[in-house]
Amino acid sequence: METSLFFFSQLNMCEPKEKTFFKLIYGSGKEETSKEAKIRAKEKRNRLSLLVQKPGFHEDTLSSRSGQLAKETRISPEEAVIWGESFDKLLSHKDGLETFTRFLKTEFSEENIEFWIACEDFKKSKDPQQIIHKAKAIYEKFIQNDAPQEVNLDFHTKEIITRSITQPTLHSFDAAQSRVYQLMEQDSYTRFLKSDIYLDLIEGRPQRPTNLRRRSRSFTYDEFQDVKSDVAIWL
């Protein structure tokens, strides 16, 4: 009996390295069917949309979440100033990426940065089976219609990914990642630089509770197709 317990304990210690990736994609709860997950996510978004419009929503319901955003950081003003030089420098810095993610959560648009992070991790995959499994996970969470955290992509880009998802390569999501990068750079990043979260950092003030705001109108890639962006972060 003791030998059996020892054996299973050793198995638990030998979890695959990609477990962290799939926790990011699927979470740690019980598995749900694809259809159930879509329905649950859609209902959650609808309830949240209605709730946000209530007058006392920000002051009462989200007080605990806002309090978390007031957590003290050790980021120096000098470091924060560098983030304002370019979107590339913001994402290249660990604390910058974390701070920007916290900002997106106040706008309920964190799916964009989570997709970008998942793509960065995906491109580091080496094992063929790992590439297939991770590509499928990203597609189901961020790309397919009514995905739990569907990102805003043009039809052509989504169609290319859908057709190639059965035989993915490390470059399968490059176009989609580039478009999401540009949307964040032209939309969210601009507001981030004007937000209390960022201004408090560059002025050395303690982080204050941040009111969560309604998400602005979702922009599409087509609205920025004439804007040239240096997506050097993947070079």
Short mmCIF file of C-alpha atoms in Angstrom, two decimals:
data_model
loop_
_atom_site.label_atom_id
_atom_site.label_comp_id
_atom_site.label_asym_id
_atom_site.label_seq_id
_atom_site.Cartn_x
_atom_site.Cartn_y
_atom_site.Cartn_z
CA MET A 1 0.00 0.00 0.00
CA GLU A 2 2.79 2.42 0.95
CA THR A 3 4.58 1.60 -2.32
CA SER A 4 1.44 2.49 -4.33
CA LEU A 5 1.03 5.82 -2.54
CA PHE A 6 4.66 6.66 -3.20
CA PHE A 7 4.24 5.81 -6.89
CA PHE A 8 1.24 8.10 -7.36
CA SER A 9 2.92 10.92 -5.45
CA GLN A 10 5.82 10.71 -7.87
CA LEU A 11 3.45 10.90 -10.81
CA ASN A 12 1.94 14.10 -9.43
CA MET A 13 5.42 15.63 -9.24
CA CYS A 14 6.06 14.91 -12.91
CA GLU A 15 3.39 17.10 -14.44
CA PRO A 16 4.06 18.24 -18.02
CA LYS A 17 5.60 21.68 -18.52
CA GLU A 18 2.70 22.87 -20.63
CA LYS A 19 0.29 22.51 -17.66
CA THR A 20 0.77 26.23 -16.89
CA PHE A 21 -0.22 27.13 -20.44
CA PHE A 22 -3.45 25.13 -20.30
CA LYS A 23 -4.31 26.63 -16.91
CA LEU A 24 -4.02 30.04 -18.60
CA ILE A 25 -6.27 28.94 -21.44
CA TYR A 26 -8.83 26.79 -19.67
CA GLY A 27 -8.54 27.68 -15.98
CA SER A 28 -8.39 25.19 -13.13
CA GLY A 29 -12.09 24.31 -12.75
CA LYS A 30 -13.93 21.19 -13.88
CA GLU A 31 -14.02 20.61 -17.62
CA GLU A 32 -17.08 21.73 -19.54
CA THR A 33 -18.20 20.82 -23.00
CA SER A 34 -17.50 23.37 -25.70
CA LYS A 35 -21.20 24.15 -26.07
CA GLU A 36 -21.75 24.59 -22.32
CA ALA A 37 -18.71 26.85 -22.04
CA LYS A 38 -19.95 29.10 -24.87
CA ILE A 39 -23.44 29.41 -23.36
CA ARG A 40 -22.06 30.14 -19.88
CA ALA A 41 -19.61 32.76 -21.19
CA LYS A 42 -22.27 34.47 -23.30
CA GLU A 43 -24.72 34.65 -20.37
CA LYS A 44 -21.97 36.06 -18.16
CA ARG A 45 -21.17 38.80 -20.68
CA ASN A 46 -24.84 39.73 -21.02
CA ARG A 47 -25.34 39.93 -17.24
CA LEU A 48 -22.18 41.99 -16.85
CA SER A 49 -23.21 44.40 -19.60
CA LEU A 50 -26.53 45.07 -17.85
CA LEU A 51 -24.93 45.33 -14.42
CA VAL A 52 -22.33 47.88 -15.51
CA GLN A 53 -25.09 50.26 -16.56
CA LYS A 54 -26.57 50.44 -13.04
CA PRO A 55 -25.78 53.77 -11.25
CA GLY A 56 -24.29 52.24 -8.11
CA PHE A 57 -22.32 49.51 -9.80
CA HIS A 58 -18.85 51.06 -9.59
CA GLU A 59 -19.24 52.33 -6.03
CA ASP A 60 -20.66 49.21 -4.40
CA THR A 61 -20.46 45.97 -6.38
CA LEU A 62 -16.85 46.42 -7.56
CA SER A 63 -15.37 47.98 -4.43
CA SER A 64 -13.36 44.88 -3.57
CA ARG A 65 -11.91 44.56 -7.09
CA SER A 66 -11.03 48.23 -7.18
CA GLY A 67 -9.27 47.82 -3.86
CA GLN A 68 -6.98 45.24 -5.39
CA LEU A 69 -5.85 47.79 -7.97
CA ALA A 70 -4.69 50.07 -5.14
CA LYS A 71 -1.98 47.62 -4.13
CA GLU A 72 1.40 49.26 -3.62
CA THR A 73 4.04 48.60 -6.28
CA ARG A 74 7.80 48.95 -6.29
CA ILE A 75 7.92 50.46 -9.76
CA SER A 76 10.08 53.57 -9.95
CA PRO A 77 8.90 56.68 -11.82
CA GLU A 78 11.93 56.34 -14.09
CA GLU A 79 10.84 52.84 -15.15
CA ALA A 80 7.26 53.96 -15.75
CA VAL A 81 8.40 56.90 -17.90
CA ILE A 82 10.13 54.45 -20.27
CA TRP A 83 6.82 52.66 -20.82
CA GLY A 84 5.45 55.88 -22.30
CA GLU A 85 8.09 55.89 -25.04
CA SER A 86 6.47 53.07 -26.99
CA PHE A 87 4.00 50.22 -26.65
CA ASP A 88 6.83 47.82 -27.44
CA LYS A 89 8.82 48.98 -24.39
CA LEU A 90 5.76 48.67 -22.17
CA LEU A 91 5.14 45.02 -23.11
CA SER A 92 8.85 44.18 -23.02
CA HIS A 93 9.00 45.08 -19.33
CA LYS A 94 7.55 42.52 -16.89
CA ASP A 95 6.06 45.13 -14.56
CA GLY A 96 4.85 47.13 -17.55
CA LEU A 97 3.00 44.12 -18.94
CA GLU A 98 1.46 43.41 -15.54
CA THR A 99 0.38 47.03 -15.04
CA PHE A 100 -1.13 47.26 -18.52
CA THR A 101 -3.02 44.01 -17.88
CA ARG A 102 -4.46 45.48 -14.68
CA PHE A 103 -5.56 48.53 -16.65
CA LEU A 104 -7.30 46.40 -19.29
CA LYS A 105 -9.18 44.60 -16.54
CA THR A 106 -10.68 47.93 -15.47
CA GLU A 107 -12.09 48.16 -19.00
CA PHE A 108 -13.11 44.50 -19.21
CA SER A 109 -10.91 43.98 -22.27
CA GLU A 110 -8.17 41.80 -20.83
CA GLU A 111 -8.83 39.11 -23.47
CA ASN A 112 -6.61 41.08 -25.88
CA ILE A 113 -3.47 40.93 -23.75
CA GLU A 114 -4.21 37.36 -22.65
CA PHE A 115 -4.41 36.33 -26.30
CA TRP A 116 -1.15 38.14 -27.05
CA ILE A 117 0.58 36.39 -24.11
CA ALA A 118 -0.79 33.00 -25.18
CA CYS A 119 0.58 33.56 -28.69
CA GLU A 120 4.00 34.49 -27.32
CA ASP A 121 4.04 31.25 -25.31
CA PHE A 122 2.77 29.23 -28.27
CA LYS A 123 5.65 30.34 -30.49
CA LYS A 124 8.10 28.82 -28.01
CA SER A 125 6.59 25.33 -28.49
CA LYS A 126 8.88 22.69 -29.96
CA ASP A 127 7.09 19.35 -29.74
CA PRO A 128 4.68 18.75 -32.70
CA GLN A 129 1.92 17.41 -30.42
CA GLN A 130 2.33 20.35 -28.10
CA ILE A 131 1.91 22.72 -31.05
CA ILE A 132 -1.35 21.01 -32.05
CA HIS A 133 -2.81 20.98 -28.52
CA LYS A 134 -1.86 24.59 -27.76
CA ALA A 135 -3.15 25.84 -31.11
CA LYS A 136 -6.49 24.14 -30.48
CA ALA A 137 -6.68 25.66 -26.98
CA ILE A 138 -5.99 29.18 -28.28
CA TYR A 139 -8.48 28.77 -31.11
CA GLU A 140 -11.27 27.59 -28.80
CA LYS A 141 -10.74 30.30 -26.21
CA PHE A 142 -10.00 33.35 -28.37
CA ILE A 143 -10.74 32.80 -32.07
CA GLN A 144 -13.80 30.72 -32.88
CA ASN A 145 -17.23 32.34 -33.00
CA ASP A 146 -18.72 32.87 -29.52
CA ALA A 147 -15.43 31.84 -27.88
CA PRO A 148 -15.36 32.58 -24.10
CA GLN A 149 -12.85 35.40 -24.66
CA GLU A 150 -13.23 36.06 -28.36
CA VAL A 151 -10.89 38.75 -29.66
CA ASN A 152 -11.96 41.23 -32.32
CA LEU A 153 -10.54 40.07 -35.67
CA ASP A 154 -11.56 40.69 -39.26
CA PHE A 155 -13.32 37.87 -41.12
CA HIS A 156 -10.40 37.14 -43.45
CA THR A 157 -7.93 36.57 -40.60
CA LYS A 158 -10.33 34.33 -38.69
CA GLU A 159 -11.09 32.33 -41.82
CA ILE A 160 -7.40 31.63 -42.51
CA ILE A 161 -6.87 30.39 -38.93
CA THR A 162 -10.01 28.24 -39.03
CA ARG A 163 -8.89 26.50 -42.23
CA SER A 164 -5.40 25.75 -40.94
CA ILE A 165 -6.14 24.86 -37.30
CA THR A 166 -6.04 21.11 -37.99
CA GLN A 167 -2.42 21.43 -39.15
CA PRO A 168 -1.06 24.42 -37.23
CA THR A 169 2.44 25.84 -37.40
CA LEU A 170 4.27 28.21 -35.06
CA HIS A 171 3.14 31.05 -37.36
CA SER A 172 -0.56 30.17 -37.42
CA PHE A 173 -1.53 33.09 -35.17
CA ASP A 174 1.00 35.67 -36.37
CA ALA A 175 -1.49 37.73 -38.36
CA ALA A 176 -4.09 37.67 -35.59
CA GLN A 177 -1.51 38.57 -32.95
CA SER A 178 -0.28 41.47 -35.08
CA ARG A 179 -3.80 42.83 -35.47
CA VAL A 180 -4.59 42.56 -31.76
CA TYR A 181 -1.26 44.25 -31.02
CA GLN A 182 -2.19 47.17 -33.28
CA LEU A 183 -5.65 47.50 -31.75
CA MET A 184 -4.18 47.68 -28.26
CA GLU A 185 -1.45 50.09 -29.37
CA GLN A 186 -3.82 52.50 -31.11
CA ASP A 187 -6.71 52.25 -28.64
CA SER A 188 -6.00 50.88 -25.14
CA TYR A 189 -2.38 52.05 -24.87
CA THR A 190 -3.39 55.66 -25.57
CA ARG A 191 -5.92 55.60 -22.74
CA PHE A 192 -3.47 53.78 -20.46
CA LEU A 193 -1.00 56.67 -20.72
CA LYS A 194 -3.75 59.04 -19.54
CA SER A 195 -5.04 56.77 -16.77
CA ASP A 196 -4.61 57.29 -13.04
CA ILE A 197 -2.82 53.93 -12.85
CA TYR A 198 -0.02 55.21 -15.09
CA LEU A 199 0.07 58.86 -14.03
CA ASP A 200 0.37 57.89 -10.36
CA LEU A 201 3.39 55.74 -11.20
CA ILE A 202 5.34 58.37 -13.15
CA GLU A 203 4.63 60.98 -10.46
CA GLY A 204 5.60 58.62 -7.63
CA ARG A 205 2.19 58.74 -5.95
CA PRO A 206 0.72 55.76 -4.06
CA GLN A 207 -1.63 53.73 -6.23
CA ARG A 208 -5.23 54.77 -5.65
CA PRO A 209 -8.43 52.73 -6.04
CA THR A 210 -9.39 52.81 -9.70
CA ASN A 211 -13.00 53.01 -10.83
CA LEU A 212 -13.82 50.34 -13.37
CA ARG A 213 -15.27 51.90 -16.51
CA ARG A 214 -17.57 50.63 -19.19
CA ARG A 215 -15.70 49.24 -22.13
CA SER A 216 -15.54 51.66 -25.02
CA ARG A 217 -16.82 50.73 -28.45
CA SER A 218 -14.80 47.84 -29.84
CA PHE A 219 -12.63 48.91 -32.74
CA THR A 220 -11.84 46.64 -35.63
CA TYR A 221 -8.58 46.23 -37.48
CA ASP A 222 -10.05 47.80 -40.62
CA GLU A 223 -10.32 51.15 -38.82
CA PHE A 224 -6.55 51.20 -38.36
CA GLN A 225 -5.47 49.62 -41.63
CA ASP A 226 -3.87 52.88 -42.77
CA VAL A 227 -1.85 53.26 -39.58
CA LYS A 228 1.69 51.97 -39.83
CA SER A 229 2.84 50.26 -36.64
CA ASP A 230 6.28 48.98 -35.75
CA VAL A 231 5.50 45.54 -34.31
CA ALA A 232 9.12 44.98 -33.38
CA ILE A 233 8.33 43.03 -30.25
CA TRP A 234 8.32 39.76 -32.16
CA LEU A 235 11.64 40.31 -33.94
#
